[in-house]
Amino acid sequence: MTRRPKAEDFKDAQTLPYPAKQSEMKIPPQSDLRTYRAAGKLEGRAALITGGDSGIGRAVALAFALEGARVAILYNENDSDAQDTRRMVEERGGACLVLRADVRDRAQCQDAVEQTVRAYGQLNVLVNNAAYQHAQTSILDITEEQLRRTVETNLYGYVFMIQAALPHLKSGDAIINTGSIVGETGNEILVDYTATKGGIHALTRSLALQFGKLDNGIRVNAVVPGPVWTPNIPATMPLDEVQKFGHEVALGRPGQPEELAPAYVYLASDDSSFVTGSLLHVTGGKLSSGS
């Protein structure tokens, strides 16, 4: 089994300017799925993954490709990370469409979906994973600009992508949102971010009820990560938090992106045909009832 860095391994970790590149991290996230064993669970399907250039999105793109899906990744800023993801998918025999777009813009979300459908002739899985966070010790320090960027990325972007994708989805297809355990526990330095993640959980359950009453049979679920080591962490968190990242969970370490990917595969595949409105926790033992 791949060795997973423990919390104490991060004592010398650095902060990075936003947006951080995965390629520049001293402790690189484990996202190449070198030990993953595929079973063809997504053969014949096409998936669009927002925030797919690095971190969790990259790992999900690789897992989906290994399972036989053709993937499109949407990203906002890091061209080199996005091209690295494309290369990694193609090295494993998969197809990867790279789309640069801002999910805060409804027209760009529509265009990304249309490009995916033109390239692959279909869309079967939408993964809403793009996110923005910025730590502040006081709510008084949250500027209007920060608040708008957080809410528009994390909530508007999810709704815009779902609205664009829905006409192309059919029975058996899936929407998977990325929530967060902090949407249940709260986090004193991520007030605006936690509010959006709680909103994503509510959005997931509400749409599962709405779509469940329709004939299309589209399932809507969310993966709820605990602390996961991604480029967002050194770029948006205080140094003292970065250097003890993941210490609070039962397993005593942060999760790695490739440990999240199988949850997305499950929710995208027929294995979860009777699962909708679910919040699938992958937290390393960080529970919603306490810190």
mmCIF file of C-alpha atoms in Angstrom:
data_model
loop_
_atom_site.group_PDB
_atom_site.id
_atom_site.type_symbol
_atom_site.label_atom_id
_atom_site.label_comp_id
_atom_site.label_asym_id
_atom_site.label_seq_id
_atom_site.Cartn_x
_atom_site.Cartn_y
_atom_site.Cartn_z
ATOM 1 C CA MET A 1 0.000 0.000 0.000
ATOM 2 C CA THR A 2 1.192 3.512 -0.777
ATOM 3 C CA ARG A 3 2.496 5.304 2.296
ATOM 4 C CA ARG A 4 0.221 8.189 3.208
ATOM 5 C CA PRO A 5 1.858 11.248 4.832
ATOM 6 C CA LYS A 6 0.830 11.681 8.460
ATOM 7 C CA ALA A 7 0.012 15.046 10.009
ATOM 8 C CA GLU A 8 3.522 15.311 11.478
ATOM 9 C CA ASP A 9 5.021 15.053 7.988
ATOM 10 C CA PHE A 10 3.585 18.471 7.191
ATOM 11 C CA LYS A 11 5.582 20.370 9.832
ATOM 12 C CA ASP A 12 7.845 21.820 7.128
ATOM 13 C CA ALA A 13 5.129 22.333 4.522
ATOM 14 C CA GLN A 14 5.022 25.726 2.853
ATOM 15 C CA THR A 15 2.297 28.145 1.873
ATOM 16 C CA LEU A 16 1.963 29.075 -1.791
ATOM 17 C CA PRO A 17 0.396 32.006 -3.630
ATOM 18 C CA TYR A 18 -3.114 31.447 -4.956
ATOM 19 C CA PRO A 19 -3.792 29.672 -7.243
ATOM 20 C CA ALA A 20 -1.209 27.085 -6.247
ATOM 21 C CA LYS A 21 0.100 24.596 -8.767
ATOM 22 C CA GLN A 22 0.174 20.960 -7.756
ATOM 23 C CA SER A 23 3.535 20.629 -9.509
ATOM 24 C CA GLU A 24 5.075 23.204 -7.127
ATOM 25 C CA MET A 25 4.035 21.573 -3.849
ATOM 26 C CA LYS A 26 6.910 20.239 -1.720
ATOM 27 C CA ILE A 27 4.643 17.467 -0.511
ATOM 28 C CA PRO A 28 2.784 16.510 -3.696
ATOM 29 C CA PRO A 29 -0.759 15.191 -3.344
ATOM 30 C CA GLN A 30 -1.116 11.521 -4.173
ATOM 31 C CA SER A 31 -3.423 11.535 -7.171
ATOM 32 C CA ASP A 32 -1.967 9.215 -9.810
ATOM 33 C CA LEU A 33 -3.963 6.091 -8.763
ATOM 34 C CA ARG A 34 -0.976 3.817 -9.320
ATOM 35 C CA THR A 35 -2.527 1.083 -7.155
ATOM 36 C CA TYR A 36 -6.083 1.459 -8.481
ATOM 37 C CA ARG A 37 -7.687 -1.654 -9.979
ATOM 38 C CA ALA A 38 -10.327 -0.825 -12.575
ATOM 39 C CA ALA A 39 -13.273 -3.010 -13.528
ATOM 40 C CA GLY A 40 -14.830 -1.254 -16.526
ATOM 41 C CA LYS A 41 -17.585 0.308 -14.421
ATOM 42 C CA LEU A 42 -17.961 3.404 -16.640
ATOM 43 C CA GLU A 43 -17.387 2.011 -20.122
ATOM 44 C CA GLY A 44 -19.306 3.842 -22.829
ATOM 45 C CA ARG A 45 -19.931 6.927 -20.700
ATOM 46 C CA ALA A 46 -18.778 10.520 -20.879
ATOM 47 C CA ALA A 47 -18.078 12.661 -17.817
ATOM 48 C CA LEU A 48 -17.450 16.357 -17.231
ATOM 49 C CA ILE A 49 -15.477 17.250 -14.093
ATOM 50 C CA THR A 50 -15.126 20.835 -12.888
ATOM 51 C CA GLY A 51 -11.969 21.693 -10.998
ATOM 52 C CA GLY A 52 -10.389 18.814 -12.863
ATOM 53 C CA ASP A 53 -6.868 20.164 -13.254
ATOM 54 C CA SER A 54 -5.498 19.037 -9.882
ATOM 55 C CA GLY A 55 -6.302 17.562 -6.497
ATOM 56 C CA ILE A 56 -9.542 15.638 -6.160
ATOM 57 C CA GLY A 57 -10.657 16.561 -9.680
ATOM 58 C CA ARG A 58 -7.496 15.119 -11.226
ATOM 59 C CA ALA A 59 -7.850 11.871 -9.284
ATOM 60 C CA VAL A 60 -11.497 11.546 -10.299
ATOM 61 C CA ALA A 61 -10.621 12.158 -13.958
ATOM 62 C CA LEU A 62 -7.995 9.422 -13.828
ATOM 63 C CA ALA A 63 -10.290 6.968 -12.055
ATOM 64 C CA PHE A 64 -13.126 7.592 -14.501
ATOM 65 C CA ALA A 65 -10.775 7.133 -17.451
ATOM 66 C CA LEU A 66 -9.400 3.914 -15.995
ATOM 67 C CA GLU A 67 -12.994 2.697 -15.647
ATOM 68 C CA GLY A 68 -13.583 3.341 -19.348
ATOM 69 C CA ALA A 69 -15.201 6.798 -19.411
ATOM 70 C CA ARG A 70 -14.187 9.586 -21.748
ATOM 71 C CA VAL A 71 -13.588 12.633 -19.614
ATOM 72 C CA ALA A 72 -13.648 16.399 -19.965
ATOM 73 C CA ILE A 73 -12.010 18.540 -17.310
ATOM 74 C CA LEU A 74 -12.984 22.147 -16.694
ATOM 75 C CA TYR A 75 -10.519 24.432 -14.937
ATOM 76 C CA ASN A 76 -10.088 28.158 -14.411
ATOM 77 C CA GLU A 77 -6.427 29.190 -14.164
ATOM 78 C CA ASN A 78 -3.661 26.573 -13.989
ATOM 79 C CA ASP A 79 -2.919 25.628 -17.587
ATOM 80 C CA SER A 80 0.105 23.473 -16.736
ATOM 81 C CA ASP A 81 -1.768 21.415 -14.140
ATOM 82 C CA ALA A 82 -4.630 20.872 -16.582
ATOM 83 C CA GLN A 83 -2.248 19.676 -19.272
ATOM 84 C CA ASP A 84 -0.584 17.349 -16.754
ATOM 85 C CA THR A 85 -3.983 15.818 -16.016
ATOM 86 C CA ARG A 86 -4.702 15.411 -19.735
ATOM 87 C CA ARG A 87 -1.321 13.740 -20.249
ATOM 88 C CA MET A 88 -1.863 11.372 -17.311
ATOM 89 C CA VAL A 89 -5.287 10.354 -18.625
ATOM 90 C CA GLU A 90 -3.965 9.787 -22.134
ATOM 91 C CA GLU A 91 -0.983 7.791 -20.863
ATOM 92 C CA ARG A 92 -3.523 5.407 -19.370
ATOM 93 C CA GLY A 93 -5.300 5.054 -22.690
ATOM 94 C CA GLY A 94 -8.131 7.482 -21.975
ATOM 95 C CA ALA A 95 -9.572 10.518 -23.740
ATOM 96 C CA CYS A 96 -9.423 13.893 -22.005
ATOM 97 C CA LEU A 97 -10.955 17.124 -23.284
ATOM 98 C CA VAL A 98 -9.459 20.197 -21.566
ATOM 99 C CA LEU A 99 -11.765 23.197 -21.119
ATOM 100 C CA ARG A 100 -10.746 26.505 -19.567
ATOM 101 C CA ALA A 101 -13.775 28.294 -18.121
ATOM 102 C CA ASP A 102 -15.080 30.143 -15.091
ATOM 103 C CA VAL A 103 -18.046 28.384 -13.483
ATOM 104 C CA ARG A 104 -19.260 31.723 -12.109
ATOM 105 C CA ASP A 105 -20.315 32.595 -15.646
ATOM 106 C CA ARG A 106 -23.478 30.834 -16.769
ATOM 107 C CA ALA A 107 -22.665 31.158 -20.475
ATOM 108 C CA GLN A 108 -19.249 29.556 -19.982
ATOM 109 C CA CYS A 109 -20.851 26.635 -18.143
ATOM 110 C CA GLN A 110 -23.270 26.162 -21.029
ATOM 111 C CA ASP A 111 -20.426 26.287 -23.535
ATOM 112 C CA ALA A 112 -18.371 23.724 -21.587
ATOM 113 C CA VAL A 113 -21.268 21.258 -21.607
ATOM 114 C CA GLU A 114 -21.893 21.831 -25.307
ATOM 115 C CA GLN A 115 -18.219 21.295 -26.147
ATOM 116 C CA THR A 116 -18.236 18.036 -24.189
ATOM 117 C CA VAL A 117 -21.344 16.786 -25.977
ATOM 118 C CA ARG A 118 -19.907 17.757 -29.373
ATOM 119 C CA ALA A 119 -16.667 15.924 -28.605
ATOM 120 C CA TYR A 120 -18.176 12.751 -27.189
ATOM 121 C CA GLY A 121 -21.738 12.722 -28.507
ATOM 122 C CA GLN A 122 -23.177 12.417 -25.021
ATOM 123 C CA LEU A 123 -22.871 13.390 -21.364
ATOM 124 C CA ASN A 124 -23.626 10.892 -18.622
ATOM 125 C CA VAL A 125 -21.876 12.130 -15.491
ATOM 126 C CA LEU A 126 -21.436 15.655 -14.163
ATOM 127 C CA VAL A 127 -19.017 16.136 -11.276
ATOM 128 C CA ASN A 128 -19.268 19.546 -9.623
ATOM 129 C CA ASN A 129 -15.929 19.924 -7.892
ATOM 130 C CA ALA A 130 -14.632 23.458 -8.542
ATOM 131 C CA ALA A 131 -14.297 25.409 -5.306
ATOM 132 C CA TYR A 132 -12.889 28.559 -3.783
ATOM 133 C CA GLN A 133 -11.949 29.234 -0.166
ATOM 134 C CA HIS A 134 -9.933 31.822 1.713
ATOM 135 C CA ALA A 135 -9.343 31.678 5.453
ATOM 136 C CA GLN A 136 -10.203 34.675 7.629
ATOM 137 C CA THR A 137 -9.998 34.776 11.428
ATOM 138 C CA SER A 138 -12.999 37.137 11.700
ATOM 139 C CA ILE A 139 -16.170 37.510 9.675
ATOM 140 C CA LEU A 140 -15.366 41.232 9.661
ATOM 141 C CA ASP A 141 -12.374 40.463 7.439
ATOM 142 C CA ILE A 142 -14.460 38.806 4.720
ATOM 143 C CA THR A 143 -14.660 41.367 1.942
ATOM 144 C CA GLU A 144 -17.587 41.622 -0.415
ATOM 145 C CA GLU A 145 -15.262 40.502 -3.205
ATOM 146 C CA GLN A 146 -14.274 37.366 -1.295
ATOM 147 C CA LEU A 147 -17.865 36.578 -0.327
ATOM 148 C CA ARG A 148 -19.082 36.914 -3.886
ATOM 149 C CA ARG A 149 -16.252 34.790 -5.271
ATOM 150 C CA THR A 150 -16.833 32.040 -2.707
ATOM 151 C CA VAL A 151 -20.599 31.900 -3.122
ATOM 152 C CA GLU A 152 -20.568 32.303 -6.888
ATOM 153 C CA THR A 153 -17.915 29.605 -7.388
ATOM 154 C CA ASN A 154 -19.254 27.098 -4.894
ATOM 155 C CA LEU A 155 -23.011 27.537 -5.365
ATOM 156 C CA TYR A 156 -23.783 29.494 -8.526
ATOM 157 C CA GLY A 157 -21.280 27.372 -10.420
ATOM 158 C CA TYR A 158 -22.908 24.134 -9.282
ATOM 159 C CA VAL A 159 -26.374 25.338 -10.272
ATOM 160 C CA PHE A 160 -25.197 26.721 -13.615
ATOM 161 C CA MET A 161 -23.446 23.453 -14.497
ATOM 162 C CA ILE A 162 -26.474 21.364 -13.525
ATOM 163 C CA GLN A 163 -28.797 23.576 -15.565
ATOM 164 C CA ALA A 164 -26.518 23.240 -18.580
ATOM 165 C CA ALA A 165 -26.054 19.479 -18.232
ATOM 166 C CA LEU A 166 -29.606 18.429 -17.405
ATOM 167 C CA PRO A 167 -31.014 18.431 -20.958
ATOM 168 C CA HIS A 168 -28.314 15.952 -21.986
ATOM 169 C CA LEU A 169 -28.674 13.529 -19.066
ATOM 170 C CA LYS A 170 -30.943 10.502 -19.175
ATOM 171 C CA SER A 171 -32.096 7.642 -17.002
ATOM 172 C CA GLY A 172 -29.202 6.052 -15.151
ATOM 173 C CA ASP A 173 -26.969 9.113 -15.434
ATOM 174 C CA ALA A 174 -25.534 10.867 -12.416
ATOM 175 C CA ILE A 175 -24.706 14.231 -10.897
ATOM 176 C CA ILE A 176 -22.066 14.165 -8.176
ATOM 177 C CA ASN A 177 -21.363 17.230 -6.053
ATOM 178 C CA THR A 178 -18.333 17.764 -3.836
ATOM 179 C CA GLY A 179 -19.416 18.842 -0.382
ATOM 180 C CA SER A 180 -17.276 18.975 2.748
ATOM 181 C CA ILE A 181 -17.405 17.811 6.329
ATOM 182 C CA VAL A 182 -17.033 21.455 7.371
ATOM 183 C CA GLY A 183 -20.491 22.013 5.894
ATOM 184 C CA GLU A 184 -21.685 19.953 8.876
ATOM 185 C CA THR A 185 -19.159 20.777 11.600
ATOM 186 C CA GLY A 186 -18.459 24.394 10.721
ATOM 187 C CA ASN A 187 -14.970 25.900 10.698
ATOM 188 C CA GLU A 188 -14.175 29.130 12.494
ATOM 189 C CA ILE A 189 -11.754 30.452 9.866
ATOM 190 C CA LEU A 190 -13.740 29.333 6.798
ATOM 191 C CA VAL A 191 -17.111 30.860 7.592
ATOM 192 C CA ASP A 192 -18.212 31.716 4.064
ATOM 193 C CA TYR A 193 -16.818 28.479 2.620
ATOM 194 C CA THR A 194 -18.581 26.309 5.204
ATOM 195 C CA ALA A 195 -21.854 28.085 4.465
ATOM 196 C CA THR A 196 -21.566 27.198 0.781
ATOM 197 C CA LYS A 197 -20.698 23.594 1.518
ATOM 198 C CA GLY A 198 -23.764 23.261 3.735
ATOM 199 C CA GLY A 199 -25.707 24.734 0.835
ATOM 200 C CA ILE A 200 -24.270 22.112 -1.520
ATOM 201 C CA HIS A 201 -25.484 19.356 0.799
ATOM 202 C CA ALA A 202 -28.984 20.864 0.810
ATOM 203 C CA LEU A 203 -28.885 21.359 -2.968
ATOM 204 C CA THR A 204 -27.961 17.701 -3.432
ATOM 205 C CA ARG A 205 -30.835 16.416 -1.336
ATOM 206 C CA SER A 206 -33.366 18.819 -2.837
ATOM 207 C CA LEU A 207 -32.467 17.931 -6.424
ATOM 208 C CA ALA A 208 -32.537 14.218 -5.595
ATOM 209 C CA LEU A 209 -36.148 14.687 -4.492
ATOM 210 C CA GLN A 210 -36.992 16.798 -7.543
ATOM 211 C CA PHE A 211 -35.366 14.500 -10.096
ATOM 212 C CA GLY A 212 -36.638 11.383 -8.362
ATOM 213 C CA LYS A 213 -40.190 12.428 -9.232
ATOM 214 C CA LEU A 214 -39.309 12.697 -12.910
ATOM 215 C CA ASP A 215 -39.151 9.883 -15.441
ATOM 216 C CA ASN A 216 -35.485 10.437 -16.255
ATOM 217 C CA GLY A 217 -34.112 8.626 -13.201
ATOM 218 C CA ILE A 218 -31.095 10.924 -12.811
ATOM 219 C CA ARG A 219 -29.411 10.412 -9.451
ATOM 220 C CA VAL A 220 -27.892 13.290 -7.452
ATOM 221 C CA ASN A 221 -25.396 12.581 -4.681
ATOM 222 C CA ALA A 222 -22.461 14.246 -2.957
ATOM 223 C CA VAL A 223 -19.092 13.119 -1.719
ATOM 224 C CA VAL A 224 -18.275 14.715 1.634
ATOM 225 C CA PRO A 225 -14.497 14.861 2.100
ATOM 226 C CA GLY A 226 -12.703 15.465 5.349
ATOM 227 C CA PRO A 227 -9.332 17.232 5.248
ATOM 228 C CA VAL A 228 -7.762 16.305 1.892
ATOM 229 C CA TRP A 229 -4.320 17.434 0.748
ATOM 230 C CA THR A 230 -4.830 19.513 -2.402
ATOM 231 C CA PRO A 231 -3.264 22.695 -3.853
ATOM 232 C CA ASN A 232 -6.044 24.733 -2.252
ATOM 233 C CA ILE A 233 -4.676 24.061 1.231
ATOM 234 C CA PRO A 234 -1.230 25.730 1.100
ATOM 235 C CA ALA A 235 -2.696 28.505 -1.059
ATOM 236 C CA THR A 236 -5.592 29.498 1.199
ATOM 237 C CA MET A 237 -4.846 28.402 4.775
ATOM 238 C CA PRO A 238 -2.585 29.943 7.462
ATOM 239 C CA LEU A 239 0.854 28.366 7.807
ATOM 240 C CA ASP A 240 0.119 26.891 11.242
ATOM 241 C CA GLU A 241 -2.944 25.122 9.830
ATOM 242 C CA VAL A 242 -0.991 23.827 6.833
ATOM 243 C CA GLN A 243 1.746 22.434 9.073
ATOM 244 C CA LYS A 244 -0.687 20.375 11.167
ATOM 245 C CA PHE A 245 -3.119 19.568 8.404
ATOM 246 C CA GLY A 246 -5.324 16.557 9.062
ATOM 247 C CA HIS A 247 -4.204 16.073 12.659
ATOM 248 C CA GLU A 248 -7.745 16.091 14.042
ATOM 249 C CA VAL A 249 -9.167 13.013 12.295
ATOM 250 C CA ALA A 250 -9.252 9.511 13.725
ATOM 251 C CA LEU A 251 -6.633 8.246 11.265
ATOM 252 C CA GLY A 252 -4.255 11.062 12.247
ATOM 253 C CA ARG A 253 -3.537 12.260 8.729
ATOM 254 C CA PRO A 254 -5.121 14.106 5.814
ATOM 255 C CA GLY A 255 -6.721 12.201 3.013
ATOM 256 C CA GLN A 256 -5.131 12.008 -0.418
ATOM 257 C CA PRO A 257 -7.080 12.793 -3.606
ATOM 258 C CA GLU A 258 -6.772 9.251 -4.927
ATOM 259 C CA GLU A 259 -8.492 7.994 -1.756
ATOM 260 C CA LEU A 260 -11.566 10.046 -2.676
ATOM 261 C CA ALA A 261 -11.785 8.924 -6.303
ATOM 262 C CA PRO A 262 -13.383 5.490 -5.690
ATOM 263 C CA ALA A 263 -16.335 7.189 -3.986
ATOM 264 C CA TYR A 264 -17.007 9.167 -7.153
ATOM 265 C CA VAL A 265 -16.698 6.015 -9.262
ATOM 266 C CA TYR A 266 -19.260 4.304 -7.041
ATOM 267 C CA LEU A 267 -21.741 7.163 -7.315
ATOM 268 C CA ALA A 268 -21.252 7.418 -11.098
ATOM 269 C CA SER A 269 -21.664 3.700 -11.753
ATOM 270 C CA ASP A 270 -24.575 1.268 -11.771
ATOM 271 C CA ASP A 271 -23.342 -0.024 -8.413
ATOM 272 C CA SER A 272 -25.209 2.912 -6.843
ATOM 273 C CA SER A 273 -28.408 2.547 -8.884
ATOM 274 C CA PHE A 274 -30.560 2.823 -5.722
ATOM 275 C CA VAL A 275 -28.581 5.682 -4.193
ATOM 276 C CA THR A 276 -29.737 9.271 -4.524
ATOM 277 C CA GLY A 277 -29.738 12.194 -2.139
ATOM 278 C CA SER A 278 -26.807 10.591 -0.333
ATOM 279 C CA LEU A 279 -23.928 12.417 1.339
ATOM 280 C CA LEU A 280 -21.098 9.905 1.138
ATOM 281 C CA HIS A 281 -18.562 10.721 3.860
ATOM 282 C CA VAL A 282 -14.874 10.076 3.196
ATOM 283 C CA THR A 283 -13.365 11.843 6.179
ATOM 284 C CA GLY A 284 -10.734 9.682 7.851
ATOM 285 C CA GLY A 285 -12.911 9.639 10.928
ATOM 286 C CA LYS A 286 -13.704 13.335 11.226
ATOM 287 C CA LEU A 287 -17.292 13.163 12.400
ATOM 288 C CA SER A 288 -20.055 15.694 11.981
ATOM 289 C CA SER A 289 -20.858 15.552 15.708
ATOM 290 C CA GLY A 290 -17.597 17.164 16.769
ATOM 291 C CA SER A 291 -14.237 18.557 15.744
#
